[in-house]
């Protein structure tokens, strides 16, 4: 029975779109922990959910931007309506950040347990800085995606001091959309630079990227009073 379950689980994982997998668990956990999210241990949960939810969850983790694309705050906000929509061919990571926070606020107002929504948001903010989650899932992306995810995964929890947090002040959803667009544009430009140069993300670049995610998550937590 155990062998059968393991086999079926492996087939399920392999059937999921590879482009939806980002920074591995330890990296996501480190991002949440460095940002001061007190339930940092939940930050890997969104990837766990994809094992059963498939594209319903998977499309929340990336956007297939073409070369030369420019992400605007308006693009970010428009994607929020696509949250959890499995039929979106492009992916809607940016809107997932907005929509998961809306769900958090709605659940809080209704005095329901809201922290899972915040944990999903923390994960999406982590995905935001991963260059290959902002570029087309082409041959270069397919060949290098998993290795890019794992760039600093084995060492990050022992090197939180290498994360450079800078101040981000969020006072409104519009502020958040502007910051998401800023980080998305930086990440997608880096992604296509890596592709053009035919190389992998370096460890120094990986720490720089997750520093953007940590800084944004810290700003979001401050906005929420967390």
Short mmCIF file of C-alpha atoms in Angstrom, two decimals:
data_model
loop_
_atom_site.label_atom_id
_atom_site.label_comp_id
_atom_site.label_asym_id
_atom_site.label_seq_id
_atom_site.Cartn_x
_atom_site.Cartn_y
_atom_site.Cartn_z
CA UNK A 1 0.00 0.00 0.00
CA UNK A 2 2.80 2.42 0.93
CA UNK A 3 4.65 1.69 -2.30
CA UNK A 4 1.47 2.23 -4.32
CA UNK A 5 0.81 5.55 -2.58
CA UNK A 6 4.39 6.72 -3.15
CA UNK A 7 4.15 5.80 -6.82
CA UNK A 8 0.87 7.66 -7.26
CA UNK A 9 2.23 10.69 -5.41
CA UNK A 10 5.27 10.75 -7.68
CA UNK A 11 3.05 10.59 -10.77
CA UNK A 12 0.94 13.46 -9.40
CA UNK A 13 4.00 15.64 -8.84
CA UNK A 14 5.38 14.86 -12.29
CA UNK A 15 2.05 15.77 -13.86
CA UNK A 16 2.12 19.27 -12.42
CA UNK A 17 3.51 22.12 -14.51
CA UNK A 18 7.22 22.31 -13.68
CA UNK A 19 7.19 26.07 -14.15
CA UNK A 20 5.11 26.43 -10.99
CA UNK A 21 7.85 25.15 -8.67
CA UNK A 22 10.06 27.83 -7.14
CA UNK A 23 12.67 28.27 -4.42
CA UNK A 24 12.70 25.02 -2.43
CA UNK A 25 11.25 24.72 1.08
CA UNK A 26 14.22 25.91 3.12
CA UNK A 27 14.56 29.03 0.99
CA UNK A 28 10.89 29.92 1.40
CA UNK A 29 11.09 29.29 5.14
CA UNK A 30 14.21 31.44 5.39
CA UNK A 31 12.50 34.32 3.57
CA UNK A 32 9.56 34.25 5.98
CA UNK A 33 11.79 33.87 9.03
CA UNK A 34 14.10 36.73 8.03
CA UNK A 35 11.08 38.98 7.44
CA UNK A 36 9.84 38.38 10.98
CA UNK A 37 6.76 36.34 10.09
CA UNK A 38 6.06 34.51 13.33
CA UNK A 39 4.56 31.50 11.54
CA UNK A 40 7.48 31.21 9.13
CA UNK A 41 7.23 27.42 9.22
CA UNK A 42 4.03 27.63 7.13
CA UNK A 43 5.76 29.40 4.24
CA UNK A 44 6.36 26.20 2.26
CA UNK A 45 2.70 25.20 2.47
CA UNK A 46 1.68 26.61 -0.90
CA UNK A 47 3.98 24.18 -2.69
CA UNK A 48 2.60 21.31 -0.63
CA UNK A 49 -0.92 22.32 -1.69
CA UNK A 50 -0.01 21.86 -5.36
CA UNK A 51 0.38 18.12 -4.87
CA UNK A 52 -3.40 17.87 -4.51
CA UNK A 53 -4.66 21.14 -6.00
CA UNK A 54 -2.60 21.02 -9.21
CA UNK A 55 -3.16 24.00 -11.51
CA UNK A 56 -5.76 25.49 -9.16
CA UNK A 57 -2.80 26.37 -6.97
CA UNK A 58 0.05 26.07 -9.43
CA UNK A 59 -0.94 29.02 -11.64
CA UNK A 60 -0.58 31.30 -8.58
CA UNK A 61 3.19 30.80 -8.57
CA UNK A 62 4.47 32.28 -11.84
CA UNK A 63 3.88 34.58 -14.80
CA UNK A 64 5.20 33.70 -18.26
CA UNK A 65 6.34 37.15 -19.38
CA UNK A 66 7.86 37.48 -22.87
CA UNK A 67 11.21 39.22 -23.39
CA UNK A 68 10.88 42.98 -23.13
CA UNK A 69 7.70 42.84 -21.05
CA UNK A 70 7.10 45.57 -18.50
CA UNK A 71 4.94 44.76 -15.48
CA UNK A 72 2.81 47.68 -14.29
CA UNK A 73 0.83 48.17 -11.07
CA UNK A 74 -2.29 47.96 -13.22
CA UNK A 75 -1.19 44.54 -14.50
CA UNK A 76 -0.67 43.37 -10.93
CA UNK A 77 -4.10 44.48 -9.76
CA UNK A 78 -5.85 43.05 -12.83
CA UNK A 79 -4.37 39.62 -12.15
CA UNK A 80 -6.05 39.44 -8.74
CA UNK A 81 -9.30 38.33 -10.40
CA UNK A 82 -7.48 35.27 -11.78
CA UNK A 83 -6.47 33.93 -8.36
CA UNK A 84 -6.92 30.15 -8.18
CA UNK A 85 -8.04 29.99 -11.82
CA UNK A 86 -6.56 26.85 -13.43
CA UNK A 87 -7.34 27.87 -17.03
CA UNK A 88 -5.11 30.94 -17.12
CA UNK A 89 -2.34 29.98 -19.60
CA UNK A 90 0.06 32.73 -18.52
CA UNK A 91 0.00 32.41 -14.73
CA UNK A 92 -0.89 35.15 -12.24
CA UNK A 93 1.67 35.26 -9.44
CA UNK A 94 1.42 39.03 -9.00
CA UNK A 95 -2.34 39.00 -8.57
CA UNK A 96 -2.08 36.04 -6.19
CA UNK A 97 -0.16 38.24 -3.74
CA UNK A 98 -2.93 40.84 -3.84
CA UNK A 99 -5.79 38.33 -3.71
CA UNK A 100 -4.37 36.25 -0.85
CA UNK A 101 -4.03 39.42 1.23
CA UNK A 102 -7.62 40.34 0.41
CA UNK A 103 -8.67 36.89 1.63
CA UNK A 104 -6.62 37.41 4.77
CA UNK A 105 -8.35 40.71 5.48
CA UNK A 106 -11.81 39.32 4.74
CA UNK A 107 -11.29 36.32 7.01
CA UNK A 108 -9.92 38.55 9.76
CA UNK A 109 -12.94 40.85 9.55
CA UNK A 110 -15.23 37.82 9.82
CA UNK A 111 -13.20 36.61 12.81
CA UNK A 112 -12.18 33.46 11.00
CA UNK A 113 -8.73 31.90 11.15
CA UNK A 114 -6.85 33.94 8.57
CA UNK A 115 -3.21 32.95 8.94
CA UNK A 116 -3.21 30.37 6.18
CA UNK A 117 -3.99 33.12 3.68
CA UNK A 118 -1.03 35.08 5.00
CA UNK A 119 1.18 32.01 4.73
CA UNK A 120 0.19 31.62 1.07
CA UNK A 121 0.96 35.29 0.52
CA UNK A 122 4.39 34.88 2.12
CA UNK A 123 5.11 32.04 -0.29
CA UNK A 124 4.02 34.02 -3.34
CA UNK A 125 6.17 36.96 -2.27
CA UNK A 126 9.07 34.51 -2.12
CA UNK A 127 8.31 33.27 -5.66
CA UNK A 128 8.25 36.87 -6.90
CA UNK A 129 12.03 37.29 -6.75
CA UNK A 130 12.84 33.99 -8.51
CA UNK A 131 13.89 35.07 -12.03
CA UNK A 132 12.59 32.00 -13.86
CA UNK A 133 9.11 32.47 -12.39
CA UNK A 134 8.86 35.71 -14.32
CA UNK A 135 10.01 34.49 -17.75
CA UNK A 136 8.68 32.13 -20.39
CA UNK A 137 8.95 28.44 -19.65
CA UNK A 138 11.13 27.81 -22.68
CA UNK A 139 14.03 25.42 -23.26
CA UNK A 140 16.44 27.43 -21.10
CA UNK A 141 13.90 27.66 -18.27
CA UNK A 142 13.06 23.96 -18.37
CA UNK A 143 16.73 22.97 -18.39
CA UNK A 144 17.76 25.22 -15.49
CA UNK A 145 14.63 25.69 -13.39
CA UNK A 146 15.23 23.12 -10.68
CA UNK A 147 18.90 24.00 -10.29
CA UNK A 148 17.98 27.68 -9.96
CA UNK A 149 15.41 26.85 -7.29
CA UNK A 150 18.09 25.07 -5.29
CA UNK A 151 20.88 27.65 -5.66
CA UNK A 152 21.17 28.41 -1.94
CA UNK A 153 18.59 26.05 -0.48
CA UNK A 154 21.09 23.85 1.39
CA UNK A 155 22.78 26.76 3.15
CA UNK A 156 20.28 29.60 3.49
CA UNK A 157 18.99 28.80 6.99
CA UNK A 158 22.56 29.01 8.28
CA UNK A 159 23.23 32.27 6.47
CA UNK A 160 20.30 34.56 7.20
CA UNK A 161 22.82 37.34 7.84
CA UNK A 162 23.53 37.43 4.09
CA UNK A 163 19.99 38.68 3.46
CA UNK A 164 20.04 42.46 3.08
CA UNK A 165 16.73 43.95 4.17
CA UNK A 166 15.85 47.44 3.01
CA UNK A 167 12.83 49.52 4.06
CA UNK A 168 9.60 49.22 2.09
CA UNK A 169 6.60 51.14 3.37
CA UNK A 170 3.18 49.86 2.34
CA UNK A 171 0.17 52.04 3.12
CA UNK A 172 -2.29 50.84 0.51
CA UNK A 173 -2.95 48.12 -2.03
CA UNK A 174 -1.72 50.51 -4.71
CA UNK A 175 1.59 50.85 -2.86
CA UNK A 176 1.84 47.07 -2.76
CA UNK A 177 1.08 46.76 -6.48
CA UNK A 178 3.86 49.23 -7.28
CA UNK A 179 6.37 47.27 -5.22
CA UNK A 180 5.31 43.96 -6.76
CA UNK A 181 5.74 45.45 -10.24
CA UNK A 182 9.17 46.83 -9.34
CA UNK A 183 10.48 43.48 -8.09
CA UNK A 184 8.84 41.57 -10.94
CA UNK A 185 10.52 43.76 -13.57
CA UNK A 186 13.89 43.37 -11.88
CA UNK A 187 13.47 39.58 -11.67
CA UNK A 188 12.29 39.08 -15.25
CA UNK A 189 15.10 41.24 -16.62
CA UNK A 190 17.60 39.16 -14.66
CA UNK A 191 15.97 35.97 -15.91
CA UNK A 192 16.41 36.95 -19.54
CA UNK A 193 19.94 38.17 -18.83
CA UNK A 194 20.81 34.71 -17.49
CA UNK A 195 19.27 33.14 -20.57
CA UNK A 196 21.15 35.45 -22.93
CA UNK A 197 24.43 34.72 -21.16
CA UNK A 198 23.65 30.99 -21.02
CA UNK A 199 24.48 30.65 -17.35
CA UNK A 200 22.97 29.80 -13.98
CA UNK A 201 22.03 32.15 -11.18
CA UNK A 202 24.98 32.70 -8.84
CA UNK A 203 24.71 32.40 -5.07
CA UNK A 204 25.37 36.13 -4.70
CA UNK A 205 22.51 36.87 -7.10
CA UNK A 206 20.22 34.44 -5.27
CA UNK A 207 20.81 36.20 -1.95
CA UNK A 208 20.18 39.53 -3.65
CA UNK A 209 16.92 38.23 -5.12
CA UNK A 210 15.51 36.84 -1.90
CA UNK A 211 16.47 40.07 -0.16
CA UNK A 212 13.82 41.75 -2.33
CA UNK A 213 11.23 39.20 -1.20
CA UNK A 214 12.18 39.51 2.47
CA UNK A 215 12.03 43.30 2.32
CA UNK A 216 8.61 43.25 0.67
CA UNK A 217 7.20 40.67 3.09
CA UNK A 218 8.48 42.69 6.03
CA UNK A 219 6.75 45.76 4.58
CA UNK A 220 3.50 43.81 4.18
CA UNK A 221 3.66 42.54 7.75
CA UNK A 222 4.17 46.11 8.95
CA UNK A 223 1.16 47.26 6.95
CA UNK A 224 -0.95 44.52 8.54
CA UNK A 225 0.35 45.31 12.03
CA UNK A 226 1.91 41.85 12.34
#
